Coordinates of C-alpha atoms in Angstrom, one line a residue:
P7 CA 153.3 108.8 67.9
V8 CA 149.5 108.6 66.5
Q9 CA 147.8 111.1 66.4
G10 CA 143.7 111.8 67.3
M11 CA 141.4 108.8 67.5
G12 CA 143.1 105.4 67.2
L13 CA 142.2 102.4 64.5
T14 CA 140.4 100.5 66.9
A15 CA 138.6 102.8 68.9
K16 CA 137.4 104.0 65.1
V17 CA 136.4 100.4 64.3
T18 CA 134.8 100.1 67.4
L19 CA 132.6 103.2 67.3
K20 CA 131.6 102.7 63.2
M21 CA 130.9 99.1 64.6
L22 CA 128.8 100.2 67.5
V23 CA 126.6 103.1 65.3
V24 CA 126.3 100.7 62.6
S25 CA 124.5 98.0 64.4
L26 CA 122.9 99.6 67.3
L27 CA 121.3 102.7 65.2
P28 CA 118.8 100.8 63.5
L29 CA 118.0 98.3 66.7
L30 CA 117.4 102.1 68.4
I31 CA 115.1 103.0 65.6
F32 CA 113.1 99.8 65.4
W33 CA 112.6 99.7 69.0
G34 CA 112.0 103.2 69.5
L35 CA 109.1 102.4 66.7
A36 CA 108.1 99.4 68.1
F37 CA 107.8 101.2 71.8
K38 CA 105.7 104.2 70.3
R39 CA 103.2 101.7 68.0
T40 CA 102.7 99.3 71.3
S41 CA 102.4 103.0 73.6
E42 CA 99.3 103.5 71.1
R43 CA 98.1 100.2 71.2
V44 CA 98.0 99.8 75.1
E45 CA 96.2 103.3 75.2
Q46 CA 93.8 102.3 72.5
E47 CA 93.3 99.3 74.2
F48 CA 92.5 100.5 77.7
N49 CA 90.7 103.6 76.1
S50 CA 88.1 101.0 74.6
L51 CA 87.9 98.7 77.7
A52 CA 87.0 101.9 79.9
Q53 CA 84.8 103.3 77.6
E54 CA 83.0 99.3 77.4
I55 CA 83.4 99.3 81.4
T56 CA 81.7 102.9 81.9
V57 CA 78.8 102.4 79.2
G58 CA 78.2 98.5 80.9
L59 CA 77.7 100.2 84.4
T60 CA 76.1 103.2 83.7
T61 CA 73.3 101.4 81.6
Q62 CA 72.8 99.0 84.5
V63 CA 72.7 101.7 87.1
D64 CA 70.2 103.8 84.4
E65 CA 68.6 100.6 83.6
W66 CA 67.4 100.5 87.7
I67 CA 66.6 103.5 88.5
D68 CA 64.0 104.3 85.5
K69 CA 62.9 100.6 86.3
N70 CA 61.6 102.3 89.9
V71 CA 60.8 105.5 88.2
R72 CA 58.7 103.6 86.0
V73 CA 56.5 101.5 88.8
M74 CA 56.4 105.2 91.0
N75 CA 54.8 107.2 87.5
A76 CA 52.5 104.5 87.2
F77 CA 51.3 103.9 90.8
S78 CA 50.9 108.3 90.8
K79 CA 48.6 108.1 88.2
L80 CA 45.9 105.8 89.7
P81 CA 42.3 107.4 90.7
A82 CA 43.2 105.9 94.4
M83 CA 46.7 107.6 94.6
V84 CA 45.6 111.1 92.8
S85 CA 42.4 111.0 95.3
M86 CA 45.0 111.8 98.1
N87 CA 42.8 109.8 100.8
R88 CA 45.0 108.4 103.7
E89 CA 43.2 105.1 103.4
Q90 CA 43.4 104.2 100.0
Q91 CA 46.9 105.7 99.2
E92 CA 48.0 103.6 102.1
V93 CA 47.3 100.4 100.0
L94 CA 48.9 101.3 97.2
L95 CA 52.2 101.9 99.6
E96 CA 52.1 98.7 101.4
T97 CA 51.6 97.1 97.9
M98 CA 54.2 98.8 96.4
T99 CA 56.3 97.7 99.1
Q100 CA 55.5 94.3 99.1
D101 CA 56.3 93.8 95.6
Y102 CA 59.6 95.2 95.2
P103 CA 61.1 94.2 98.7
W104 CA 63.9 97.2 98.3
V105 CA 62.0 99.8 98.8
Y106 CA 61.8 100.1 102.2
L107 CA 59.3 103.1 102.1
A108 CA 56.5 104.5 100.1
F109 CA 54.8 107.6 101.2
T110 CA 52.7 110.9 100.1
T111 CA 52.7 114.5 101.0
D112 CA 50.0 117.3 100.3
T113 CA 51.7 120.3 98.5
G114 CA 52.5 122.2 101.9
G115 CA 55.1 118.5 102.3
M116 CA 53.3 117.9 104.9
N117 CA 52.7 113.8 105.1
I118 CA 48.9 112.2 104.0
A119 CA 49.8 108.4 103.8
R120 CA 53.0 106.0 104.4
S121 CA 53.5 101.9 104.2
D122 CA 55.5 101.4 107.5
G123 CA 52.3 102.8 109.4
K124 CA 55.1 105.0 111.3
P125 CA 53.4 108.8 112.6
L126 CA 52.5 111.0 110.3
K127 CA 55.4 113.5 109.8
D128 CA 56.4 116.9 108.1
Y129 CA 58.6 116.4 104.7
S130 CA 58.7 120.4 103.4
D131 CA 62.3 120.5 104.5
R132 CA 62.9 117.7 102.2
S133 CA 65.1 118.6 98.9
Y134 CA 63.6 116.2 97.2
Y135 CA 59.9 117.5 97.6
K136 CA 60.7 120.9 97.0
Q137 CA 62.8 120.0 93.7
A138 CA 59.2 117.9 92.8
I139 CA 57.4 120.9 93.6
E140 CA 59.3 123.1 91.4
R141 CA 60.3 121.3 88.5
K142 CA 57.2 119.6 88.3
G143 CA 58.7 116.2 88.0
L144 CA 60.9 113.6 88.7
A145 CA 63.4 114.5 91.8
W146 CA 65.8 112.4 94.0
Q147 CA 68.1 112.5 96.9
N148 CA 70.9 110.3 97.9
L149 CA 71.5 109.5 101.7
I150 CA 72.5 107.7 104.1
G151 CA 69.8 105.0 106.2
K152 CA 69.0 106.5 109.9
T153 CA 68.6 102.6 110.4
S154 CA 70.4 100.7 107.7
K155 CA 73.4 103.1 107.9
K156 CA 73.4 101.8 104.0
P157 CA 73.4 104.5 100.8
A158 CA 69.6 104.7 100.0
L159 CA 67.9 106.6 97.2
V160 CA 64.6 108.6 97.4
L161 CA 62.6 109.2 94.1
A162 CA 59.7 111.8 94.1
T163 CA 57.3 113.0 91.4
P164 CA 54.3 115.2 91.4
I165 CA 50.8 113.2 92.1
K166 CA 48.8 115.2 89.2
D167 CA 44.7 116.0 89.2
G168 CA 45.0 116.7 85.5
E169 CA 47.6 119.5 85.1
S170 CA 47.3 120.4 88.9
I171 CA 49.6 119.0 91.5
V172 CA 47.7 117.8 94.2
G173 CA 50.5 116.0 95.9
V174 CA 53.8 114.3 96.1
L175 CA 54.4 110.4 95.9
A176 CA 57.8 109.4 96.9
I177 CA 59.8 106.3 97.6
A178 CA 62.9 105.2 99.4
M179 CA 64.7 102.5 98.4
Q180 CA 68.0 100.5 99.6
I181 CA 70.6 100.8 96.4
D182 CA 73.1 97.8 97.8
A183 CA 72.7 95.7 94.2
I184 CA 73.8 98.8 92.2
S185 CA 76.4 100.3 95.1
Q186 CA 78.0 97.0 95.8
R187 CA 78.2 95.8 92.1
I188 CA 80.0 99.3 91.0
A189 CA 82.3 99.4 94.8
T190 CA 83.5 95.3 93.9
W191 CA 84.6 96.2 90.0
H192 CA 88.4 95.9 90.0
K193 CA 90.6 95.7 86.8
G194 CA 94.6 94.3 88.6
N195 CA 95.4 95.8 91.6
T196 CA 95.0 99.1 91.8
G197 CA 91.9 100.0 88.7
H198 CA 88.2 100.4 90.6
A199 CA 84.9 102.7 89.6
F200 CA 83.1 104.7 91.7
L201 CA 79.9 106.5 91.2
V202 CA 78.9 110.0 92.4
D203 CA 75.2 112.1 92.2
D204 CA 75.0 115.0 90.6
G205 CA 75.7 117.0 93.4
G206 CA 78.9 115.0 93.3
K207 CA 78.8 113.3 96.5
V208 CA 79.5 109.4 96.8
V209 CA 76.7 106.8 95.6
A210 CA 79.4 103.7 95.6
H211 CA 82.9 103.3 96.3
Q212 CA 85.4 100.8 97.1
I213 CA 86.3 102.8 100.5
E214 CA 83.4 102.2 102.6
S215 CA 84.0 105.4 105.2
Y216 CA 83.5 107.4 101.1
V217 CA 80.0 106.3 101.2
Q218 CA 79.3 107.0 104.7
E219 CA 80.1 109.8 104.6
Q220 CA 78.9 110.6 101.5
K221 CA 82.1 112.2 100.9
D222 CA 82.3 115.0 97.8
L223 CA 84.2 114.1 95.0
S224 CA 83.1 116.7 92.7
A225 CA 86.6 118.1 92.7
H226 CA 88.2 114.5 91.7
P227 CA 90.4 114.6 88.4
L228 CA 87.9 113.0 86.6
V229 CA 84.6 114.2 87.4
Q230 CA 85.9 117.1 87.0
G231 CA 87.6 117.1 84.1
F232 CA 84.4 115.3 82.6
R233 CA 82.1 118.2 83.3
Q234 CA 84.4 120.1 81.6
G235 CA 83.8 118.3 78.5
S236 CA 87.2 115.7 78.8
K237 CA 85.3 112.4 77.4
G238 CA 88.0 110.6 76.6
L239 CA 91.0 108.8 78.4
Q240 CA 92.1 111.1 81.2
S241 CA 95.9 111.6 82.6
F242 CA 96.0 112.8 86.2
T243 CA 98.0 112.9 89.6
D244 CA 96.7 111.6 92.6
E245 CA 96.7 112.7 96.4
K246 CA 99.2 110.8 96.8
G247 CA 101.4 112.0 94.0
Q248 CA 100.4 108.8 92.2
K249 CA 100.0 109.1 88.2
Q250 CA 96.0 107.9 87.1
I251 CA 94.7 107.6 84.3
G252 CA 90.5 107.0 83.9
Q253 CA 87.4 108.1 82.3
A254 CA 84.0 108.8 83.5
K255 CA 80.5 108.6 82.0
A256 CA 77.5 110.2 83.2
T257 CA 74.3 108.2 83.9
E258 CA 70.5 109.3 82.4
Y259 CA 69.9 111.3 85.7
G260 CA 73.0 113.1 85.3
W261 CA 75.3 111.0 87.9
V262 CA 79.0 110.7 86.8
L263 CA 80.7 106.9 86.6
A264 CA 84.2 107.1 87.1
I265 CA 86.8 104.0 86.6
Q266 CA 91.0 104.8 87.1
Q267 CA 94.1 102.5 87.5
A268 CA 97.4 103.4 88.2
E269 CA 99.4 104.4 85.2
V270 CA 102.5 102.2 85.9
E271 CA 100.0 98.8 86.1
A272 CA 97.9 99.9 83.1
Y273 CA 101.2 100.2 80.6
D274 CA 102.8 97.5 82.7
I275 CA 103.1 95.6 79.7
L276 CA 105.5 98.8 78.3
R277 CA 107.3 99.0 81.1
Q278 CA 108.5 94.7 80.6
E279 CA 109.3 95.7 76.7
R280 CA 111.0 98.4 77.9
R281 CA 113.2 96.7 80.4
T282 CA 113.7 93.7 77.6
A283 CA 114.6 96.4 75.3
I284 CA 117.4 97.8 77.3
I285 CA 118.6 93.9 77.9
L286 CA 118.8 93.4 74.8
L287 CA 120.6 97.0 73.7
S288 CA 123.2 95.9 76.8
I289 CA 123.7 92.4 75.4
T290 CA 124.2 94.2 71.9
V291 CA 126.7 96.6 72.8
L292 CA 129.1 94.3 75.2
L293 CA 129.2 91.6 72.4
V294 CA 129.8 94.6 69.8
L295 CA 132.5 95.9 72.3
L296 CA 133.6 92.4 72.1
F297 CA 134.0 91.4 68.4
A298 CA 135.5 95.2 67.7
L299 CA 138.2 94.9 70.1
Y300 CA 139.3 91.5 68.8
T301 CA 138.5 92.5 64.6
G302 CA 140.5 95.9 66.0
R303 CA 143.7 94.1 67.5
Q304 CA 143.7 91.8 64.1
I305 CA 144.4 94.5 62.2
V306 CA 145.9 96.9 64.2
S307 CA 148.8 94.6 65.9
P308 CA 150.2 93.7 62.0
I309 CA 150.0 97.7 61.2
R310 CA 152.0 98.2 64.4
E311 CA 154.8 95.6 63.2
L312 CA 155.3 97.1 59.6
T313 CA 155.2 100.9 61.7
D314 CA 158.1 99.4 63.6
V315 CA 159.6 97.9 60.7
A316 CA 159.6 100.6 58.6
D317 CA 160.9 102.9 61.6
R318 CA 164.1 100.8 61.9
I319 CA 165.2 100.4 58.3
S320 CA 164.7 104.4 58.1
V321 CA 167.5 104.2 60.9
G322 CA 170.0 101.7 58.7
E323 CA 168.7 98.4 60.3
L324 CA 168.4 96.7 56.7
D325 CA 168.3 93.6 58.2
V326 CA 164.9 93.7 59.8
E327 CA 162.7 90.6 59.3
V328 CA 159.3 91.3 57.9
D329 CA 157.0 88.7 58.8
I330 CA 153.5 89.0 58.1
K331 CA 151.4 85.8 58.0
S332 CA 148.2 87.5 56.6
K333 CA 146.8 87.3 52.8
D334 CA 145.2 90.6 53.0
E335 CA 146.1 94.6 52.1
I336 CA 148.3 94.3 55.0
A337 CA 150.3 91.0 54.0
A338 CA 150.4 93.5 50.4
L339 CA 151.8 96.5 52.3
G340 CA 154.2 94.3 53.9
D341 CA 155.5 92.8 50.9
A342 CA 156.0 96.6 49.6
I343 CA 157.9 97.3 53.1
A344 CA 160.5 93.8 52.1
R345 CA 161.3 95.2 48.5
M346 CA 161.9 98.9 49.7
Q347 CA 164.2 97.2 51.9
D348 CA 165.8 95.1 49.1
S349 CA 165.9 98.4 47.2
I350 CA 167.7 100.2 49.9
R351 CA 170.0 97.8 50.7

């Protein structure tokens, strides 16, 4: 009886190793290179998008800041005279339609003049007023307009007479143009962007309710990771347990803009290549097995015949016919057995 692994099995195994090992090595290296390329491309795209969007945000805010600073230095504004200030404030809202309210306060937060003609009110409890006085510079606050129910931004800056602060100029503006541009950005089915202010409150997001309630996303992995020093591509698992990748970037005023996409979609090309490689490997294994089995039988069958002949000669059957039709080493073995048969006779 044959001991250990048979010749057919050995031939099959060796052919599988010889044919599949180089293929597996090649596929592994190719998959690694593809993975690195896809990650680099996504990282470059993410950087390009975040830089582009943050630049738009910064330019839009900076434009309004420059206008506000220019108005705050005009003599009529520095005069802290209500009639003179209201002329300027009304001019500002007319020239810049997205500014729906411009007003001034004294150093105690009491309203001096306003562009909408409504009764004066006390703004001393507003955070932007306090910050403008304390910082002696630009301050802002994101909020939801009481009448429009839309995202709004209030900018405030001190009014200075020389080096002394004599009041505060503030403008309230709609930010639909910026928020919609960010909220409607998408990549594929799952890629989206969002913007939070320096306190982590949502300014723009594809989920409208997040904007309406000014949801706190300061604990979002992209925002939190960025504030902790992660500047490149980040991977994380969202609240639904799905793996995501993304990147975040800060605006000039400390807001954070982030983009993210489901990892399975971002790396879809890798999944396709993996599926193609598995199909190719399966086909290769099947073909190698079929070829190995056929080749093994071609080799093993005549050897078995010669083994049977040798066994029968060993027990005295000297008339057994040795009939090997091949012209290779097995045929030479058959001729040797035939000569041995003649010698025994």
